[in-house]
Structures are given as C-alpha cells and as structure tokens.
Short mmCIF file of C-alpha atoms in Angstrom, two decimals:
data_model
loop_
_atom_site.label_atom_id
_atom_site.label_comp_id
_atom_site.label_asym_id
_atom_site.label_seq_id
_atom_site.Cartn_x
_atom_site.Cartn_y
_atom_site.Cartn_z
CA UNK A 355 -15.84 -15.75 0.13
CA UNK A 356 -13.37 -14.73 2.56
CA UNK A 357 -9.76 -13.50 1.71
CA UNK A 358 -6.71 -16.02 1.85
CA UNK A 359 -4.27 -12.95 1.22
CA UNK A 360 -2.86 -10.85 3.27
CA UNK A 361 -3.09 -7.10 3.20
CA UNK A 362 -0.13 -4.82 1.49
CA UNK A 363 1.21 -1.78 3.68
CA UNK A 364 4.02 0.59 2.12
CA UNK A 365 5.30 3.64 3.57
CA UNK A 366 5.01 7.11 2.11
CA UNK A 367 8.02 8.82 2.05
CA UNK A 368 7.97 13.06 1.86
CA UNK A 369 11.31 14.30 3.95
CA UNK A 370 9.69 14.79 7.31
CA UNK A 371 5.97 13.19 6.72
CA UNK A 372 3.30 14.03 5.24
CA UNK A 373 1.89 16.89 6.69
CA UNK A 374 3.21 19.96 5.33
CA UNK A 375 3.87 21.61 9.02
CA UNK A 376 5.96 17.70 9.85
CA UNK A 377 9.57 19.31 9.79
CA UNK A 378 8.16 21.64 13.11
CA UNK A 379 7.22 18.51 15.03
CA UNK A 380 9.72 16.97 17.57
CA UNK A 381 9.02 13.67 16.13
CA UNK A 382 11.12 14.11 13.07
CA UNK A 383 14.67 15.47 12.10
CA UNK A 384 15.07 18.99 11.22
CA UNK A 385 18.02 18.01 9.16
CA UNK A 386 16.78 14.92 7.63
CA UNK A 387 16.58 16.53 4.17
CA UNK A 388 20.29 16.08 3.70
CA UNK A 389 20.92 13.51 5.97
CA UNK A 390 20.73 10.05 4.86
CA UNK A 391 20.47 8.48 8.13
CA UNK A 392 17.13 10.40 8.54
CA UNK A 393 15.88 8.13 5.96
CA UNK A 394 17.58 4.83 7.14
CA UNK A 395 15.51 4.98 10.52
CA UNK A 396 12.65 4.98 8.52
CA UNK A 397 13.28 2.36 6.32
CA UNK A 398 14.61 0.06 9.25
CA UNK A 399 11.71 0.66 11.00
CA UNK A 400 9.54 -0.22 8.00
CA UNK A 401 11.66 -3.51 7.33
CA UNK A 402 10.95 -4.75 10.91
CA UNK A 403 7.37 -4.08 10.90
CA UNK A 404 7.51 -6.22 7.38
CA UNK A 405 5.99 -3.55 5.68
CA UNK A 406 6.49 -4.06 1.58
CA UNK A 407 7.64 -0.82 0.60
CA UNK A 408 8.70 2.81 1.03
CA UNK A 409 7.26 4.81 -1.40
CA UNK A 410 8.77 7.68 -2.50
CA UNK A 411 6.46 10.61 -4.11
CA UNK A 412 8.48 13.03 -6.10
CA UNK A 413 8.30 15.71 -8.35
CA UNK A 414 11.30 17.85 -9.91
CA UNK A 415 9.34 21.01 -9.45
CA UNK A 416 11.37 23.82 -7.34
CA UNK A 417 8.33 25.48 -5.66
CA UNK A 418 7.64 29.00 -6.89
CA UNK A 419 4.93 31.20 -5.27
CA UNK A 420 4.43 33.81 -1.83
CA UNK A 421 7.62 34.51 -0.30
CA UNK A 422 6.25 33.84 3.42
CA UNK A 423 5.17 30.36 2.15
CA UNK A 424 8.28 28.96 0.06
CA UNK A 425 10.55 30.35 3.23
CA UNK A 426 8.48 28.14 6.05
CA UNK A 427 7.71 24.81 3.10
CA UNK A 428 10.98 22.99 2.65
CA UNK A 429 9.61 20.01 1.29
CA UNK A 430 10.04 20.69 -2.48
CA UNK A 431 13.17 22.87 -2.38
CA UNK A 432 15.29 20.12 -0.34
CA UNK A 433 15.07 16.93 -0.61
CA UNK A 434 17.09 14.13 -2.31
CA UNK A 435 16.31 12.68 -5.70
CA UNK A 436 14.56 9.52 -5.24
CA UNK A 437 16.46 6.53 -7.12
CA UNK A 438 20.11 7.76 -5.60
CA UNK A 439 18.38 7.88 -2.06
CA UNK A 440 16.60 4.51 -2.37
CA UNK A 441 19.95 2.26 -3.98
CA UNK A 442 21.76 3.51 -0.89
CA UNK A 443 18.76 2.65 1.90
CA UNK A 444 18.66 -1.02 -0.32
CA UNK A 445 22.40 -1.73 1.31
CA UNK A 446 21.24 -1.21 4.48
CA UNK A 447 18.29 -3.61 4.30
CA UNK A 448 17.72 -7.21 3.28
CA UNK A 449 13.59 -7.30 2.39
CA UNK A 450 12.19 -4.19 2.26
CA UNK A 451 11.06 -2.99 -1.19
CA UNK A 452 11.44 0.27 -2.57
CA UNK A 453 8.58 2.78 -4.75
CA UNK A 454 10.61 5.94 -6.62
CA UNK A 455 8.76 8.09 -8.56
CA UNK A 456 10.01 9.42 -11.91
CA UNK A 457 8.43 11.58 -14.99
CA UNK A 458 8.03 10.12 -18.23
CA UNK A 459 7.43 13.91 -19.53
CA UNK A 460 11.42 15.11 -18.38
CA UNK A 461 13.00 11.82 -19.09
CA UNK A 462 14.15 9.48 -21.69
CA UNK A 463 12.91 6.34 -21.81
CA UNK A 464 16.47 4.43 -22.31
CA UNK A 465 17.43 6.51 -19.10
CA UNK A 466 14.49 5.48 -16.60
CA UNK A 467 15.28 1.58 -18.22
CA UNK A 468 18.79 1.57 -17.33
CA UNK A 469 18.35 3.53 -13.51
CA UNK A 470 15.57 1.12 -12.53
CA UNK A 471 17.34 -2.24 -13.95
CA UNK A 472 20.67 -1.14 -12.09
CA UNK A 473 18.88 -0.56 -8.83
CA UNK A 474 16.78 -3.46 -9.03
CA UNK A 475 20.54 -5.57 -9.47
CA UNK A 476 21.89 -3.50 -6.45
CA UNK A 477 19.01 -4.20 -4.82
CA UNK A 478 18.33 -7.85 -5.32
CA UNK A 479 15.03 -7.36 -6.78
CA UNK A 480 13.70 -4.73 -4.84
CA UNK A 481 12.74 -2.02 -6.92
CA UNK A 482 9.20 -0.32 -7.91
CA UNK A 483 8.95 2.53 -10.75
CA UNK A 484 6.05 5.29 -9.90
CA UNK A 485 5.33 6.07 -13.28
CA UNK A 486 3.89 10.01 -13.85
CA UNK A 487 3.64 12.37 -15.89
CA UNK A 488 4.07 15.40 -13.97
CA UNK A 489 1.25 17.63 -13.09
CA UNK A 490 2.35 21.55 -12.25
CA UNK A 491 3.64 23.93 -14.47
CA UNK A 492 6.74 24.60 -12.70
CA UNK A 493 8.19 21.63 -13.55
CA UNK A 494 8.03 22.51 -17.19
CA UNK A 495 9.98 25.78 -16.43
CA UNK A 496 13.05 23.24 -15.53
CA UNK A 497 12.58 21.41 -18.71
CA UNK A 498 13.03 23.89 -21.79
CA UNK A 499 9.05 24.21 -21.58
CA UNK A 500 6.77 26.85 -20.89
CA UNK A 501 4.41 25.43 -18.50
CA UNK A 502 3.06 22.01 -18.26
CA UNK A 503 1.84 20.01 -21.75
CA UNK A 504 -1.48 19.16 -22.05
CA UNK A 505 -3.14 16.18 -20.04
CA UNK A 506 -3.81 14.08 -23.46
CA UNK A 507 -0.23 14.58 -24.76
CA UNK A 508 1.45 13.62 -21.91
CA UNK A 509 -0.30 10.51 -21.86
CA UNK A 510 0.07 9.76 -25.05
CA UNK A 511 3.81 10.56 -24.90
CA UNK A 512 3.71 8.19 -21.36
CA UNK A 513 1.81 5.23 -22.45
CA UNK A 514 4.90 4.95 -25.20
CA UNK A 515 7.61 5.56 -23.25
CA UNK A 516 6.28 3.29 -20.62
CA UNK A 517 6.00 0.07 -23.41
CA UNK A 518 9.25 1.24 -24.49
CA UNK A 519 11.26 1.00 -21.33
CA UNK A 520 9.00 -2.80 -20.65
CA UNK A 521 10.46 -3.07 -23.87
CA UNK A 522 14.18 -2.44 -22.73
CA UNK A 523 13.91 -4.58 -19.98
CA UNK A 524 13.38 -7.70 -22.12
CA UNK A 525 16.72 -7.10 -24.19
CA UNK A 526 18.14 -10.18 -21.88
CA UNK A 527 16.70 -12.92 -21.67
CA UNK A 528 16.67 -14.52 -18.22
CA UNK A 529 18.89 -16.77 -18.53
CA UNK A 530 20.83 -15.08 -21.61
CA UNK A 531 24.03 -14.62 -19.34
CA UNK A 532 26.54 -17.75 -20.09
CA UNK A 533 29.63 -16.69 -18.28
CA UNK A 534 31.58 -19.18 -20.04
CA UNK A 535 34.93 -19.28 -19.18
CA UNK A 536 36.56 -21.97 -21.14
CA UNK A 537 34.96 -21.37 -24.39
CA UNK A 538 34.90 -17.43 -23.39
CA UNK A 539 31.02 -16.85 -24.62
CA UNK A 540 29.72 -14.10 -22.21
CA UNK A 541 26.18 -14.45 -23.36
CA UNK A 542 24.25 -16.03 -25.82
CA UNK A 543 23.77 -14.20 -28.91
CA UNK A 544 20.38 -15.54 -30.09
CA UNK A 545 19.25 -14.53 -25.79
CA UNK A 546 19.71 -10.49 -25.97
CA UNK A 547 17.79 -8.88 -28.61
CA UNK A 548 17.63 -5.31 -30.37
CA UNK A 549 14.44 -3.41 -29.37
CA UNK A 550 14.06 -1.35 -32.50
CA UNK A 551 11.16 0.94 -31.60
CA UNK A 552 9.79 3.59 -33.93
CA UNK A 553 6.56 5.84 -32.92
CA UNK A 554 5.28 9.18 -32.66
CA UNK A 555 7.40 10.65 -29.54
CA UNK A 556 10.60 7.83 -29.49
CA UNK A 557 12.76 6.15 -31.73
CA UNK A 558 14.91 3.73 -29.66
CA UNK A 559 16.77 0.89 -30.97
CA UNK A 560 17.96 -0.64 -27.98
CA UNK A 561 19.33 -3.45 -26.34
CA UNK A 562 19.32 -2.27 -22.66
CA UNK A 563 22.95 -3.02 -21.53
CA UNK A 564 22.11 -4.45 -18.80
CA UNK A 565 20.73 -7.90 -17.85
CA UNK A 566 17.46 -9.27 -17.04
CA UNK A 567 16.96 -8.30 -13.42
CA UNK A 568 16.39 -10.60 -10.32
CA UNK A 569 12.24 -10.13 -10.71
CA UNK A 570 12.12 -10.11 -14.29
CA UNK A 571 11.79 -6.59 -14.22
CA UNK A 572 10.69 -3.72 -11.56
CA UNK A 573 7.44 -3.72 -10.75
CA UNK A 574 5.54 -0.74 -11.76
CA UNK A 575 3.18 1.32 -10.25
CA UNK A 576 0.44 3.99 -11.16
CA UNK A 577 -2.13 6.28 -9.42
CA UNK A 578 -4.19 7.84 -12.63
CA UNK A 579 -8.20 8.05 -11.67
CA UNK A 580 -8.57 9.56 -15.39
CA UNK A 581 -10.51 7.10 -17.58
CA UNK A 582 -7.23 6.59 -19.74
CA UNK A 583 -4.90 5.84 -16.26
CA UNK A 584 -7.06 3.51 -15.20
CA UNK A 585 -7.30 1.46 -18.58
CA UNK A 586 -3.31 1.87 -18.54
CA UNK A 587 -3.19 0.85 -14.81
CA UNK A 588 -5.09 -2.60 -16.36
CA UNK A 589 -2.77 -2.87 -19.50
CA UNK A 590 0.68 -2.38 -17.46
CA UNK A 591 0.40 -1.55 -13.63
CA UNK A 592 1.26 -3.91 -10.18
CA UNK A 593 0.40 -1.33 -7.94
CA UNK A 594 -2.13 1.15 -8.13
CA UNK A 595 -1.75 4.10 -6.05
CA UNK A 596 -5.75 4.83 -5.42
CA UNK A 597 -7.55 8.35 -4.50
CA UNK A 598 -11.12 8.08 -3.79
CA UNK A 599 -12.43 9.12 -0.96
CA UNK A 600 -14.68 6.32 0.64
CA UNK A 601 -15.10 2.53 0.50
CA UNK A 602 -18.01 2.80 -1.84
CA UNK A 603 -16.21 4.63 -4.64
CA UNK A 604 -12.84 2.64 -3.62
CA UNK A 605 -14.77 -0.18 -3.99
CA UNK A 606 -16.56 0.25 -7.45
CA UNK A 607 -12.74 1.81 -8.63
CA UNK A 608 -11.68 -1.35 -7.47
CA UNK A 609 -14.00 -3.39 -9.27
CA UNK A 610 -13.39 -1.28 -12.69
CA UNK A 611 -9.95 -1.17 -12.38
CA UNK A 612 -9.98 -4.87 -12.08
CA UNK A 613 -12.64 -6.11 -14.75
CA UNK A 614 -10.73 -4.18 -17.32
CA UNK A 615 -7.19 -6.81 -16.93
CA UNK A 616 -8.80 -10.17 -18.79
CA UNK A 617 -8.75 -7.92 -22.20
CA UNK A 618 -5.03 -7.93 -21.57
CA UNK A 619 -4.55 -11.10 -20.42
CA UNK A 620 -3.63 -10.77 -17.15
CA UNK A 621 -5.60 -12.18 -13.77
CA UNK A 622 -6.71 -9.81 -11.14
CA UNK A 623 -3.90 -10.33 -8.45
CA UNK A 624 -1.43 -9.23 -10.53
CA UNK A 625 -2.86 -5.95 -9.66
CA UNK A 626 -2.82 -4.72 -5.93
CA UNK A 627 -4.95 -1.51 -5.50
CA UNK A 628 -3.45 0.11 -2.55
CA UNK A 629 -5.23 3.74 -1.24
CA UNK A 630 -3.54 6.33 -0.42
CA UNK A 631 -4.41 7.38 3.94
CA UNK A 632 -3.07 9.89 6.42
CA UNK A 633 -3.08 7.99 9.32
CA UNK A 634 -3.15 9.42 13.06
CA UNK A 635 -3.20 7.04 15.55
CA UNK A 636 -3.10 6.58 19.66
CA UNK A 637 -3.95 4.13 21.81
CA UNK A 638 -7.17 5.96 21.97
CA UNK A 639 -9.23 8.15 19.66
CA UNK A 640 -8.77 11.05 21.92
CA UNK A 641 -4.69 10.98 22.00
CA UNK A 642 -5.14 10.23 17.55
CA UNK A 643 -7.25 13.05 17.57
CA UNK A 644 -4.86 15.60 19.93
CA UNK A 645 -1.96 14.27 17.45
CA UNK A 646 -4.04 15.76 14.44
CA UNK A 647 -4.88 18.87 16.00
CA UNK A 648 -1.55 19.64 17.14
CA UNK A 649 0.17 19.43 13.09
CA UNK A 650 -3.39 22.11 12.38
CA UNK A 651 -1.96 24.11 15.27
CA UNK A 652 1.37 24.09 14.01
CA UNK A 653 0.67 25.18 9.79
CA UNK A 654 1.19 28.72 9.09
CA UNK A 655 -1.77 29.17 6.80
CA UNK A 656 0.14 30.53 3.80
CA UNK A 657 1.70 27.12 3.96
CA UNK A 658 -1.91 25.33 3.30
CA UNK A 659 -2.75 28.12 1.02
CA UNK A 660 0.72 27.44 -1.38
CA UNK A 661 -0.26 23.95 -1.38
CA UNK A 662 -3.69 24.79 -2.35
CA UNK A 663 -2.59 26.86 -5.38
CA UNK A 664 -0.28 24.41 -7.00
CA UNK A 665 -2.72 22.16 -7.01
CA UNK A 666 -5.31 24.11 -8.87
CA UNK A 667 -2.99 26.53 -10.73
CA UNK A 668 -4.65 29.27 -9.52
CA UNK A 669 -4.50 32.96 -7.78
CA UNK A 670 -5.65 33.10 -4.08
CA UNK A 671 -3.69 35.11 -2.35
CA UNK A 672 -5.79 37.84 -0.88
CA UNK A 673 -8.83 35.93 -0.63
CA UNK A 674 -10.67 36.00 2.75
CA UNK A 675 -9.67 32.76 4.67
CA UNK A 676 -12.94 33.00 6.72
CA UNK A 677 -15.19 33.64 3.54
CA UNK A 678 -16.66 30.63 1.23
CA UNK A 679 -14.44 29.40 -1.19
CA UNK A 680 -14.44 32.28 -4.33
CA UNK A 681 -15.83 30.04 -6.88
CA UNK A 682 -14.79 31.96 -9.40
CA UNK A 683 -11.18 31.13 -8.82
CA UNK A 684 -12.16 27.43 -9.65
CA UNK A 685 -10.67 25.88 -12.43
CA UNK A 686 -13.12 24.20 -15.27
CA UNK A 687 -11.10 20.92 -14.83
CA UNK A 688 -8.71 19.60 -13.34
CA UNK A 689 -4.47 19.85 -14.44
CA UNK A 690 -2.96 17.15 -12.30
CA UNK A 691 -4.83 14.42 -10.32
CA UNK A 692 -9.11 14.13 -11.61
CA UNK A 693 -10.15 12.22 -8.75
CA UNK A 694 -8.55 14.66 -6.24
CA UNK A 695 -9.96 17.64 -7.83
CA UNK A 696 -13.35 16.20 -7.65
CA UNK A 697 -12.64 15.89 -4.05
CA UNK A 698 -11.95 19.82 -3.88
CA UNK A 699 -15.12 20.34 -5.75
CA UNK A 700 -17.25 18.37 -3.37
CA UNK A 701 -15.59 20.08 -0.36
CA UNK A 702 -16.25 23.34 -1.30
CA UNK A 703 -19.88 23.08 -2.40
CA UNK A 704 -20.49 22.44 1.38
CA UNK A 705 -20.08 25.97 1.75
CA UNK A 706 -16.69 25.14 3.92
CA UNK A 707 -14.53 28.39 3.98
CA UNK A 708 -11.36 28.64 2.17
CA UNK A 709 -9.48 28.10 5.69
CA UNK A 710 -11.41 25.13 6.22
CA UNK A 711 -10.13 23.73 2.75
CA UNK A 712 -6.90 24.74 3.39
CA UNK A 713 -6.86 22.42 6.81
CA UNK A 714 -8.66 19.97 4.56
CA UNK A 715 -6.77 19.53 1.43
CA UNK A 716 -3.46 19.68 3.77
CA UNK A 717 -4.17 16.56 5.81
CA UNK A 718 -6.14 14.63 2.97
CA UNK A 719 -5.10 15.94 -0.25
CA UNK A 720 -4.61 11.89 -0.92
CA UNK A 721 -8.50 11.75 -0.87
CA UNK A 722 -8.62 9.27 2.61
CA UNK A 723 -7.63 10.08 6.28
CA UNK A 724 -8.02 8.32 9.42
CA UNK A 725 -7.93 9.75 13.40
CA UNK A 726 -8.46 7.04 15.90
CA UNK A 727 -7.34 4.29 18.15
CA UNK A 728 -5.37 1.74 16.68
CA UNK A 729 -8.33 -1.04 16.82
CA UNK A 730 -10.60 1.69 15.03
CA UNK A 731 -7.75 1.80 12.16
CA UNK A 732 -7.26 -2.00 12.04
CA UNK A 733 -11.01 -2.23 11.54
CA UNK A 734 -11.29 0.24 8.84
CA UNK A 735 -8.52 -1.49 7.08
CA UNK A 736 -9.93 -5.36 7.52
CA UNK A 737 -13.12 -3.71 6.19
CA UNK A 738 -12.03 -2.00 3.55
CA UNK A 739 -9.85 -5.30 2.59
CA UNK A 740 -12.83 -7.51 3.36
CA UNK A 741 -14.74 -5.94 1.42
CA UNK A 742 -12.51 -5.64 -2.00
CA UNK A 743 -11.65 -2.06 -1.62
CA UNK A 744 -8.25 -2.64 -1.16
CA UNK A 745 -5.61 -4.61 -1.33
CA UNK A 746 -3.90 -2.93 1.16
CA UNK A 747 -2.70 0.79 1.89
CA UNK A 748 0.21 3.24 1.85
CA UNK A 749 0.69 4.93 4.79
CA UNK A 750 0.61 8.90 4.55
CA UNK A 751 2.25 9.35 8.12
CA UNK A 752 2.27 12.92 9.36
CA UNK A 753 5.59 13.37 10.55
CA UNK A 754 8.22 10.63 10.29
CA UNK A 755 9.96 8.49 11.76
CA UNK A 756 7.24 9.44 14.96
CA UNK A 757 3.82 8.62 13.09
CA UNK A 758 5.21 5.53 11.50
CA UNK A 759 6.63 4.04 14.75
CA UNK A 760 3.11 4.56 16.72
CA UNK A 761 1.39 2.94 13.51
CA UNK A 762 4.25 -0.29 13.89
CA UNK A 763 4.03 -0.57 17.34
CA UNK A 764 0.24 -0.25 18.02
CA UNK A 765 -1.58 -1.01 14.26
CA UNK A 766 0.67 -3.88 13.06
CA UNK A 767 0.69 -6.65 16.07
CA UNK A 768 -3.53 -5.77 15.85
CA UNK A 769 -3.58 -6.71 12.04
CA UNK A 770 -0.82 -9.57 12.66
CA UNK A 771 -3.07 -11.02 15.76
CA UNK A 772 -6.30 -10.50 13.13
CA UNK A 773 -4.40 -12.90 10.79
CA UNK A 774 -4.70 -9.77 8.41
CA UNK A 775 -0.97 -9.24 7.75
CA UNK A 776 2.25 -11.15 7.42
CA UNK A 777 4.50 -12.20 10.27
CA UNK A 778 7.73 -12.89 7.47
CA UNK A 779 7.98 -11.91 4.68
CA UNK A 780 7.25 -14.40 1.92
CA UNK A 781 9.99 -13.95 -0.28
CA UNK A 782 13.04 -11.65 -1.41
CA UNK A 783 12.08 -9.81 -3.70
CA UNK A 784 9.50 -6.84 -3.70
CA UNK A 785 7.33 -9.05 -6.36
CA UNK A 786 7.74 -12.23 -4.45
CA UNK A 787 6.01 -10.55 -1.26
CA UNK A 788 3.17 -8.59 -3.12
CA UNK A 789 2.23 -11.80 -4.81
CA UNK A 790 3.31 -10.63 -8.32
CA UNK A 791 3.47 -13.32 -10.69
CA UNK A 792 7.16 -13.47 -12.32
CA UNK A 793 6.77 -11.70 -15.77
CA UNK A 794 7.57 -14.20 -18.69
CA UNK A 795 10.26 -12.32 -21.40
CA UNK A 796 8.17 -11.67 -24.36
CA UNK A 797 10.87 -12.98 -26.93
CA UNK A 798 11.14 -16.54 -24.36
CA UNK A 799 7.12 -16.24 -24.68
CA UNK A 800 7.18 -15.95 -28.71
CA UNK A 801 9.34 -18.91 -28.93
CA UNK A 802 6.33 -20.81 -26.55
CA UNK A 803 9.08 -20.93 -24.02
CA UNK A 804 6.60 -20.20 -21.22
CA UNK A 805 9.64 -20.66 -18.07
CA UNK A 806 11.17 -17.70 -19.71
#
C-alpha cells in the first residue's frame, strides 16, 4: 500500500558540518563557533526549504588526546551549548523546529524539565529533547567521575530520569492556567499537581513551575540500537535517530522498533524513524563525488585517527596507517553507540587498512552515506521511504551552510515535484508537522478526561 505521508528531513547541526576537516572548506565560516549568525543562516535556510528540524548533536566532553590532533579539531573544544543557541535561532524563525541534545548522566532531571518547557514557551512549541546518556570517558572527568559509568547503569539511571522529567511536564494541566482577574485565581488548584517521585537514582517531588507547554510537551527523541534503547525508543520516543547501515537492516530495525509500541499503547506514527546520512550531492555524480574527495583531501590524518580513538577508547597512535587494522587494539564490545561499533567491526574484517577506516569512520561514522546526483539521492530516499525504512532522514551535511544549500536547492524541489515532501508546513508546532499526536496529561487521562 503506498504512503499518504510525507517524508521528515532535519538538519544536523556540528559548528561547521559534519565532516571533521568542514571548518577548512570555503563553504563555511571560520568563525561560526562563536558567532551566532553562523548558525542563523543555517537555520533560515532550513526554514525555507521546510525542513522540520535542526538537530543539534552534543556532548560536554572537552576533547583530550595527541596534541597535533586537538590543535587542527575545533569541533568539541568550541562550540555553543545547545539549548542557549537554539532559544535564540527560535526568535528568528516562525516554523522551524529545533533537536538539542542533553545527558541524563550530568544532569538533573528537574533541570532538563524546566530548560526544555521554557524553550518550548519561547519557542511556541518548537522544541525536541535528544535524550543520551553520554558515551566517552572524558565527559565523566567534567563530572566528579572517573571515567564513564557502565552502559547498564546509565540506562537504568536514564530510563528514570527520563519518566521523571515526562513526569514534570504534566504538573499543569493544559488548561490549568485561569488568569482570573476579578476573582484573582491564577490557576486552578485541583489542575497543577505534585509529582512526588521516589526510586533508586531520584527523589523529586515536583510540581514543574512552569505551565503545560504549547505541544503538550517537547517531543523527544532517541538513537539507542542496544536491545534496551530500542524497547525505550517504543515506550517513550517521537523520533528515533537510526544507525544501520543499509535498507535491509534499516528496514527490519524499522519493523522491530515499531512492533514493540502496541505493548505501550501507542500506534506506529507516533514514532518517526529518521537515519542518520552524510549527504554529498551535485548536479551530477561526478561533481558529488569531487565534493567528497576534496573534504578526504583536506583531513590531516591525526584528525581521523582522534576521532577513531574516542570512539573505541583505545590506543592507536603509532600504528601503521597503511597496515590492516591491529586487531588486537579492538575492544570486546562496544562503550558508546552498538550498532556503530558493529559497523567498525564489519569494516575492518575486510582487511581495509587503518587509513582506510580512518577515511571511513570520518565520513560515515553515522552508519549511512550518500555521493551522487541529486535524482540518485531523491531515489534512495523515496526507496528507502517506500519501502518502510524510514520515515525520513537527518541530514549529516559536510560543511555548512554550503552542503545544506546544494541539498535545498537541487534535492528538495526533486522530492517536492515527486509529491514526496511538503510544500508548507502543516502546522506550528514541531509535533503538528511530524504528525505527532498531541499527548493527553496523564492526571486529565485518569479522570477519563480524554481532551486533556
């Protein structure tokens, strides 16, 4: 049966793009690290393409490692935290939603309740949580920790906090506010309610001080592959930030992710599963393909190889680029992401050399990338959404705002003219245009009052 959605797009937001060499390239701002306006092009250009969302990864790791590589990588150690940068970008634009990513490992669960809320009020309704749990050690070191916890304790610390802050965000009522002048009732006191959580890692009493917020609440997103993120992503998630590697296994992740929601009482398109793809694009496959070559060109290997390291937390300086990848430096499993280890894994039993993963890892360390014209990227993405996939994609540009305004200008009016993607958006808020059903408060709900 064919489709009668349309496909999601959101952009992915590091400083300068994706690739790791991006602040080199002409096509972005060498100063756009501390320069707001940087980010406003981008965000402007996303809002007239329609787009649903920037999506802003983050991590509040200061990068640690070879000298020669932290001095030529400025993506960790400068860059603005995400929630401040995205409340300003939502004054300058009207539709546009907005994806920031925060820790539920360095945070307090009253504290991620009350940012989100606010900016989803300054916002008008605009605003995703990325929920994570952090995956390299250095952020610990920040944190009065020595390292990074293990993977089962911070999920069991981050499925609480997360029910606790959904929690939070029902302590109004949506229509709890009275604003009753004559009588000079503010709200109604049987409308905002005390949370009163107890567990293992929070005790939290509550109520939010702040209202109910113009969606109900922020949508939330998630991007676990683990068996445990993906039953979470069923319980709680709206948008799942996806990391295989091919439409068959996006496909049957798809399908998993999806069967698993009924147990929880929630229908299938309250879910969109959106894969994560570096995108370089021309008019033709040749220009795409001189575009992607020219970032490889540009990476001072020690760059590729820092990347590398954090990723698998281990040693590899000194290793010969040229040589197979020294097996014994592998990890038995995997500290951060479990589907994009398995991708490493897969690489390097090719017999690729460690140069070769560098390169590799660098422009698809997201599991998916794409060189082509811009029809051979719109077909990928009507197949992939055709064929339940996807729901749609975030865009991993290369360097920004250059790689997203070729992708606007040449992929867009393709998927538009296909009948693929939107030509308004449908509503104003972020959950309006993903096609997020409004969520109901669960003290309206326990009442019966279904309207909320």
């Amino acid at each position: 049966m064919a489709r009668t959605d349309k496909l999601k797009l959101g952009t992915f937001v590091y400083t300068f793009g994706f690739h790791p060499a991006a602040w080199l390239h002409p096509g972005s701002d060498v100063n756009g690290a501390n320069d707001i306006t940087h980010m406003v092009k981008v965000a402007q250009i996303s809002e007239a393409a329609k787009l649903d969302f920037m999506f802003f990864a983050d991590s509040p790791a200061a990068a640690v490692g070879h000298p020669e590589a932290l001095a030529r990588q400025p993506t960790k150690m400068n860059r603005f935290e995400p929630i401040t940068a995205i409340t300003a970008l939502s004054m300058v634009t009207q539709r546009l939603g907005f994806v920031a990513t925060a820790s539920t490992s360095y945070y307090e669960p009253f504290n991620i309740a009350r940012l989100y809320a606010s900016a989803d009020h300054i916002s008008g309704g605009r605003m995703c949580w990325n929920v994570v749990t952090s995956d390299h050690d250095e952020t610990g070191y920040n944190y009065n920790r020595k390292g990074l916890d293990p993977h089962a304790d911070r999920y069991d610390r981050g499925e609480e906090f997360l029910d606790v802050v959904l929690g939070l965000w029902d302590s109004f009522e949506d229509d709890a506010l009275l604003l009753d002048r004559e009588n000079g009732i503010y709200h109604d006191k049987d409308k905002l309610h005390q949370l009163d959580h107890v567990g293992p890692h929070f005790q939290v009493r509550g109520p939010l001080n702040i209202a109910r917020t113009p969606q109900g609440r922020p949508v939330i997103a998630q991007a676990g592959g683990s068996e445990r993120g993906k039953e979470l992503a069923a319980r709680t998630a709206e948008i799942v930030f996806s990391l295989a590697s091919n439409i068959d296994k996006n496909k049957a992740f798809y399908a998993d992710v999806k069967s698993r929601m009924a147990k929880y009482g929630r229908a299938p398109s309250d879910l969109k599963i959106m894969p994560g793809i570096v995108i370089n694009v021309g008019e033709t496959r040749a220009e795409a393909e001189a575009r992607a070559q020219e970032m490889v060109d540009v990476m001072h290997p020690e760059v590729g190889l820092l990347m590398l390291q954090e990723f698998l937390e281990t040693d590899l300086h000194g290793a010969d680029l040229d040589a197979p990848f020294p097996m014994e430096r592998m990890p038995d499993k995997a500290k951060g992401s479990v589907a994009m280890f398995a991708e490493v894994k897969e690489f390097v039993s090719q017999g690729h050399s460690l140069r070769d993963l560098i390169t590799h890892y660098a422009q698809r360390h997201t599991g998916n990338g794409l060189t082509g014209s811009y029809i051979e990227v719109a077909d990928y993405m009507q197949e992939w959404f055709e064929a339940e996939a996807a729901d749609g994609f975030i865009l991993m540009c290369p360097t920004l705002p250059s790689s997203l305004a070729d992708f606007t200008r040449l992929v867009v009016p393709e998927l538009q003219r296909r009948g693929l993607f939107r030509d308004e958006y449908e509503g104003a808020t972020l959950r309006e245009n993903l096609g997020l059903s409004f969520p109901v408060n669960r003290y309206a709900a326990a009442r019966g009052d279904n309207a909320g």
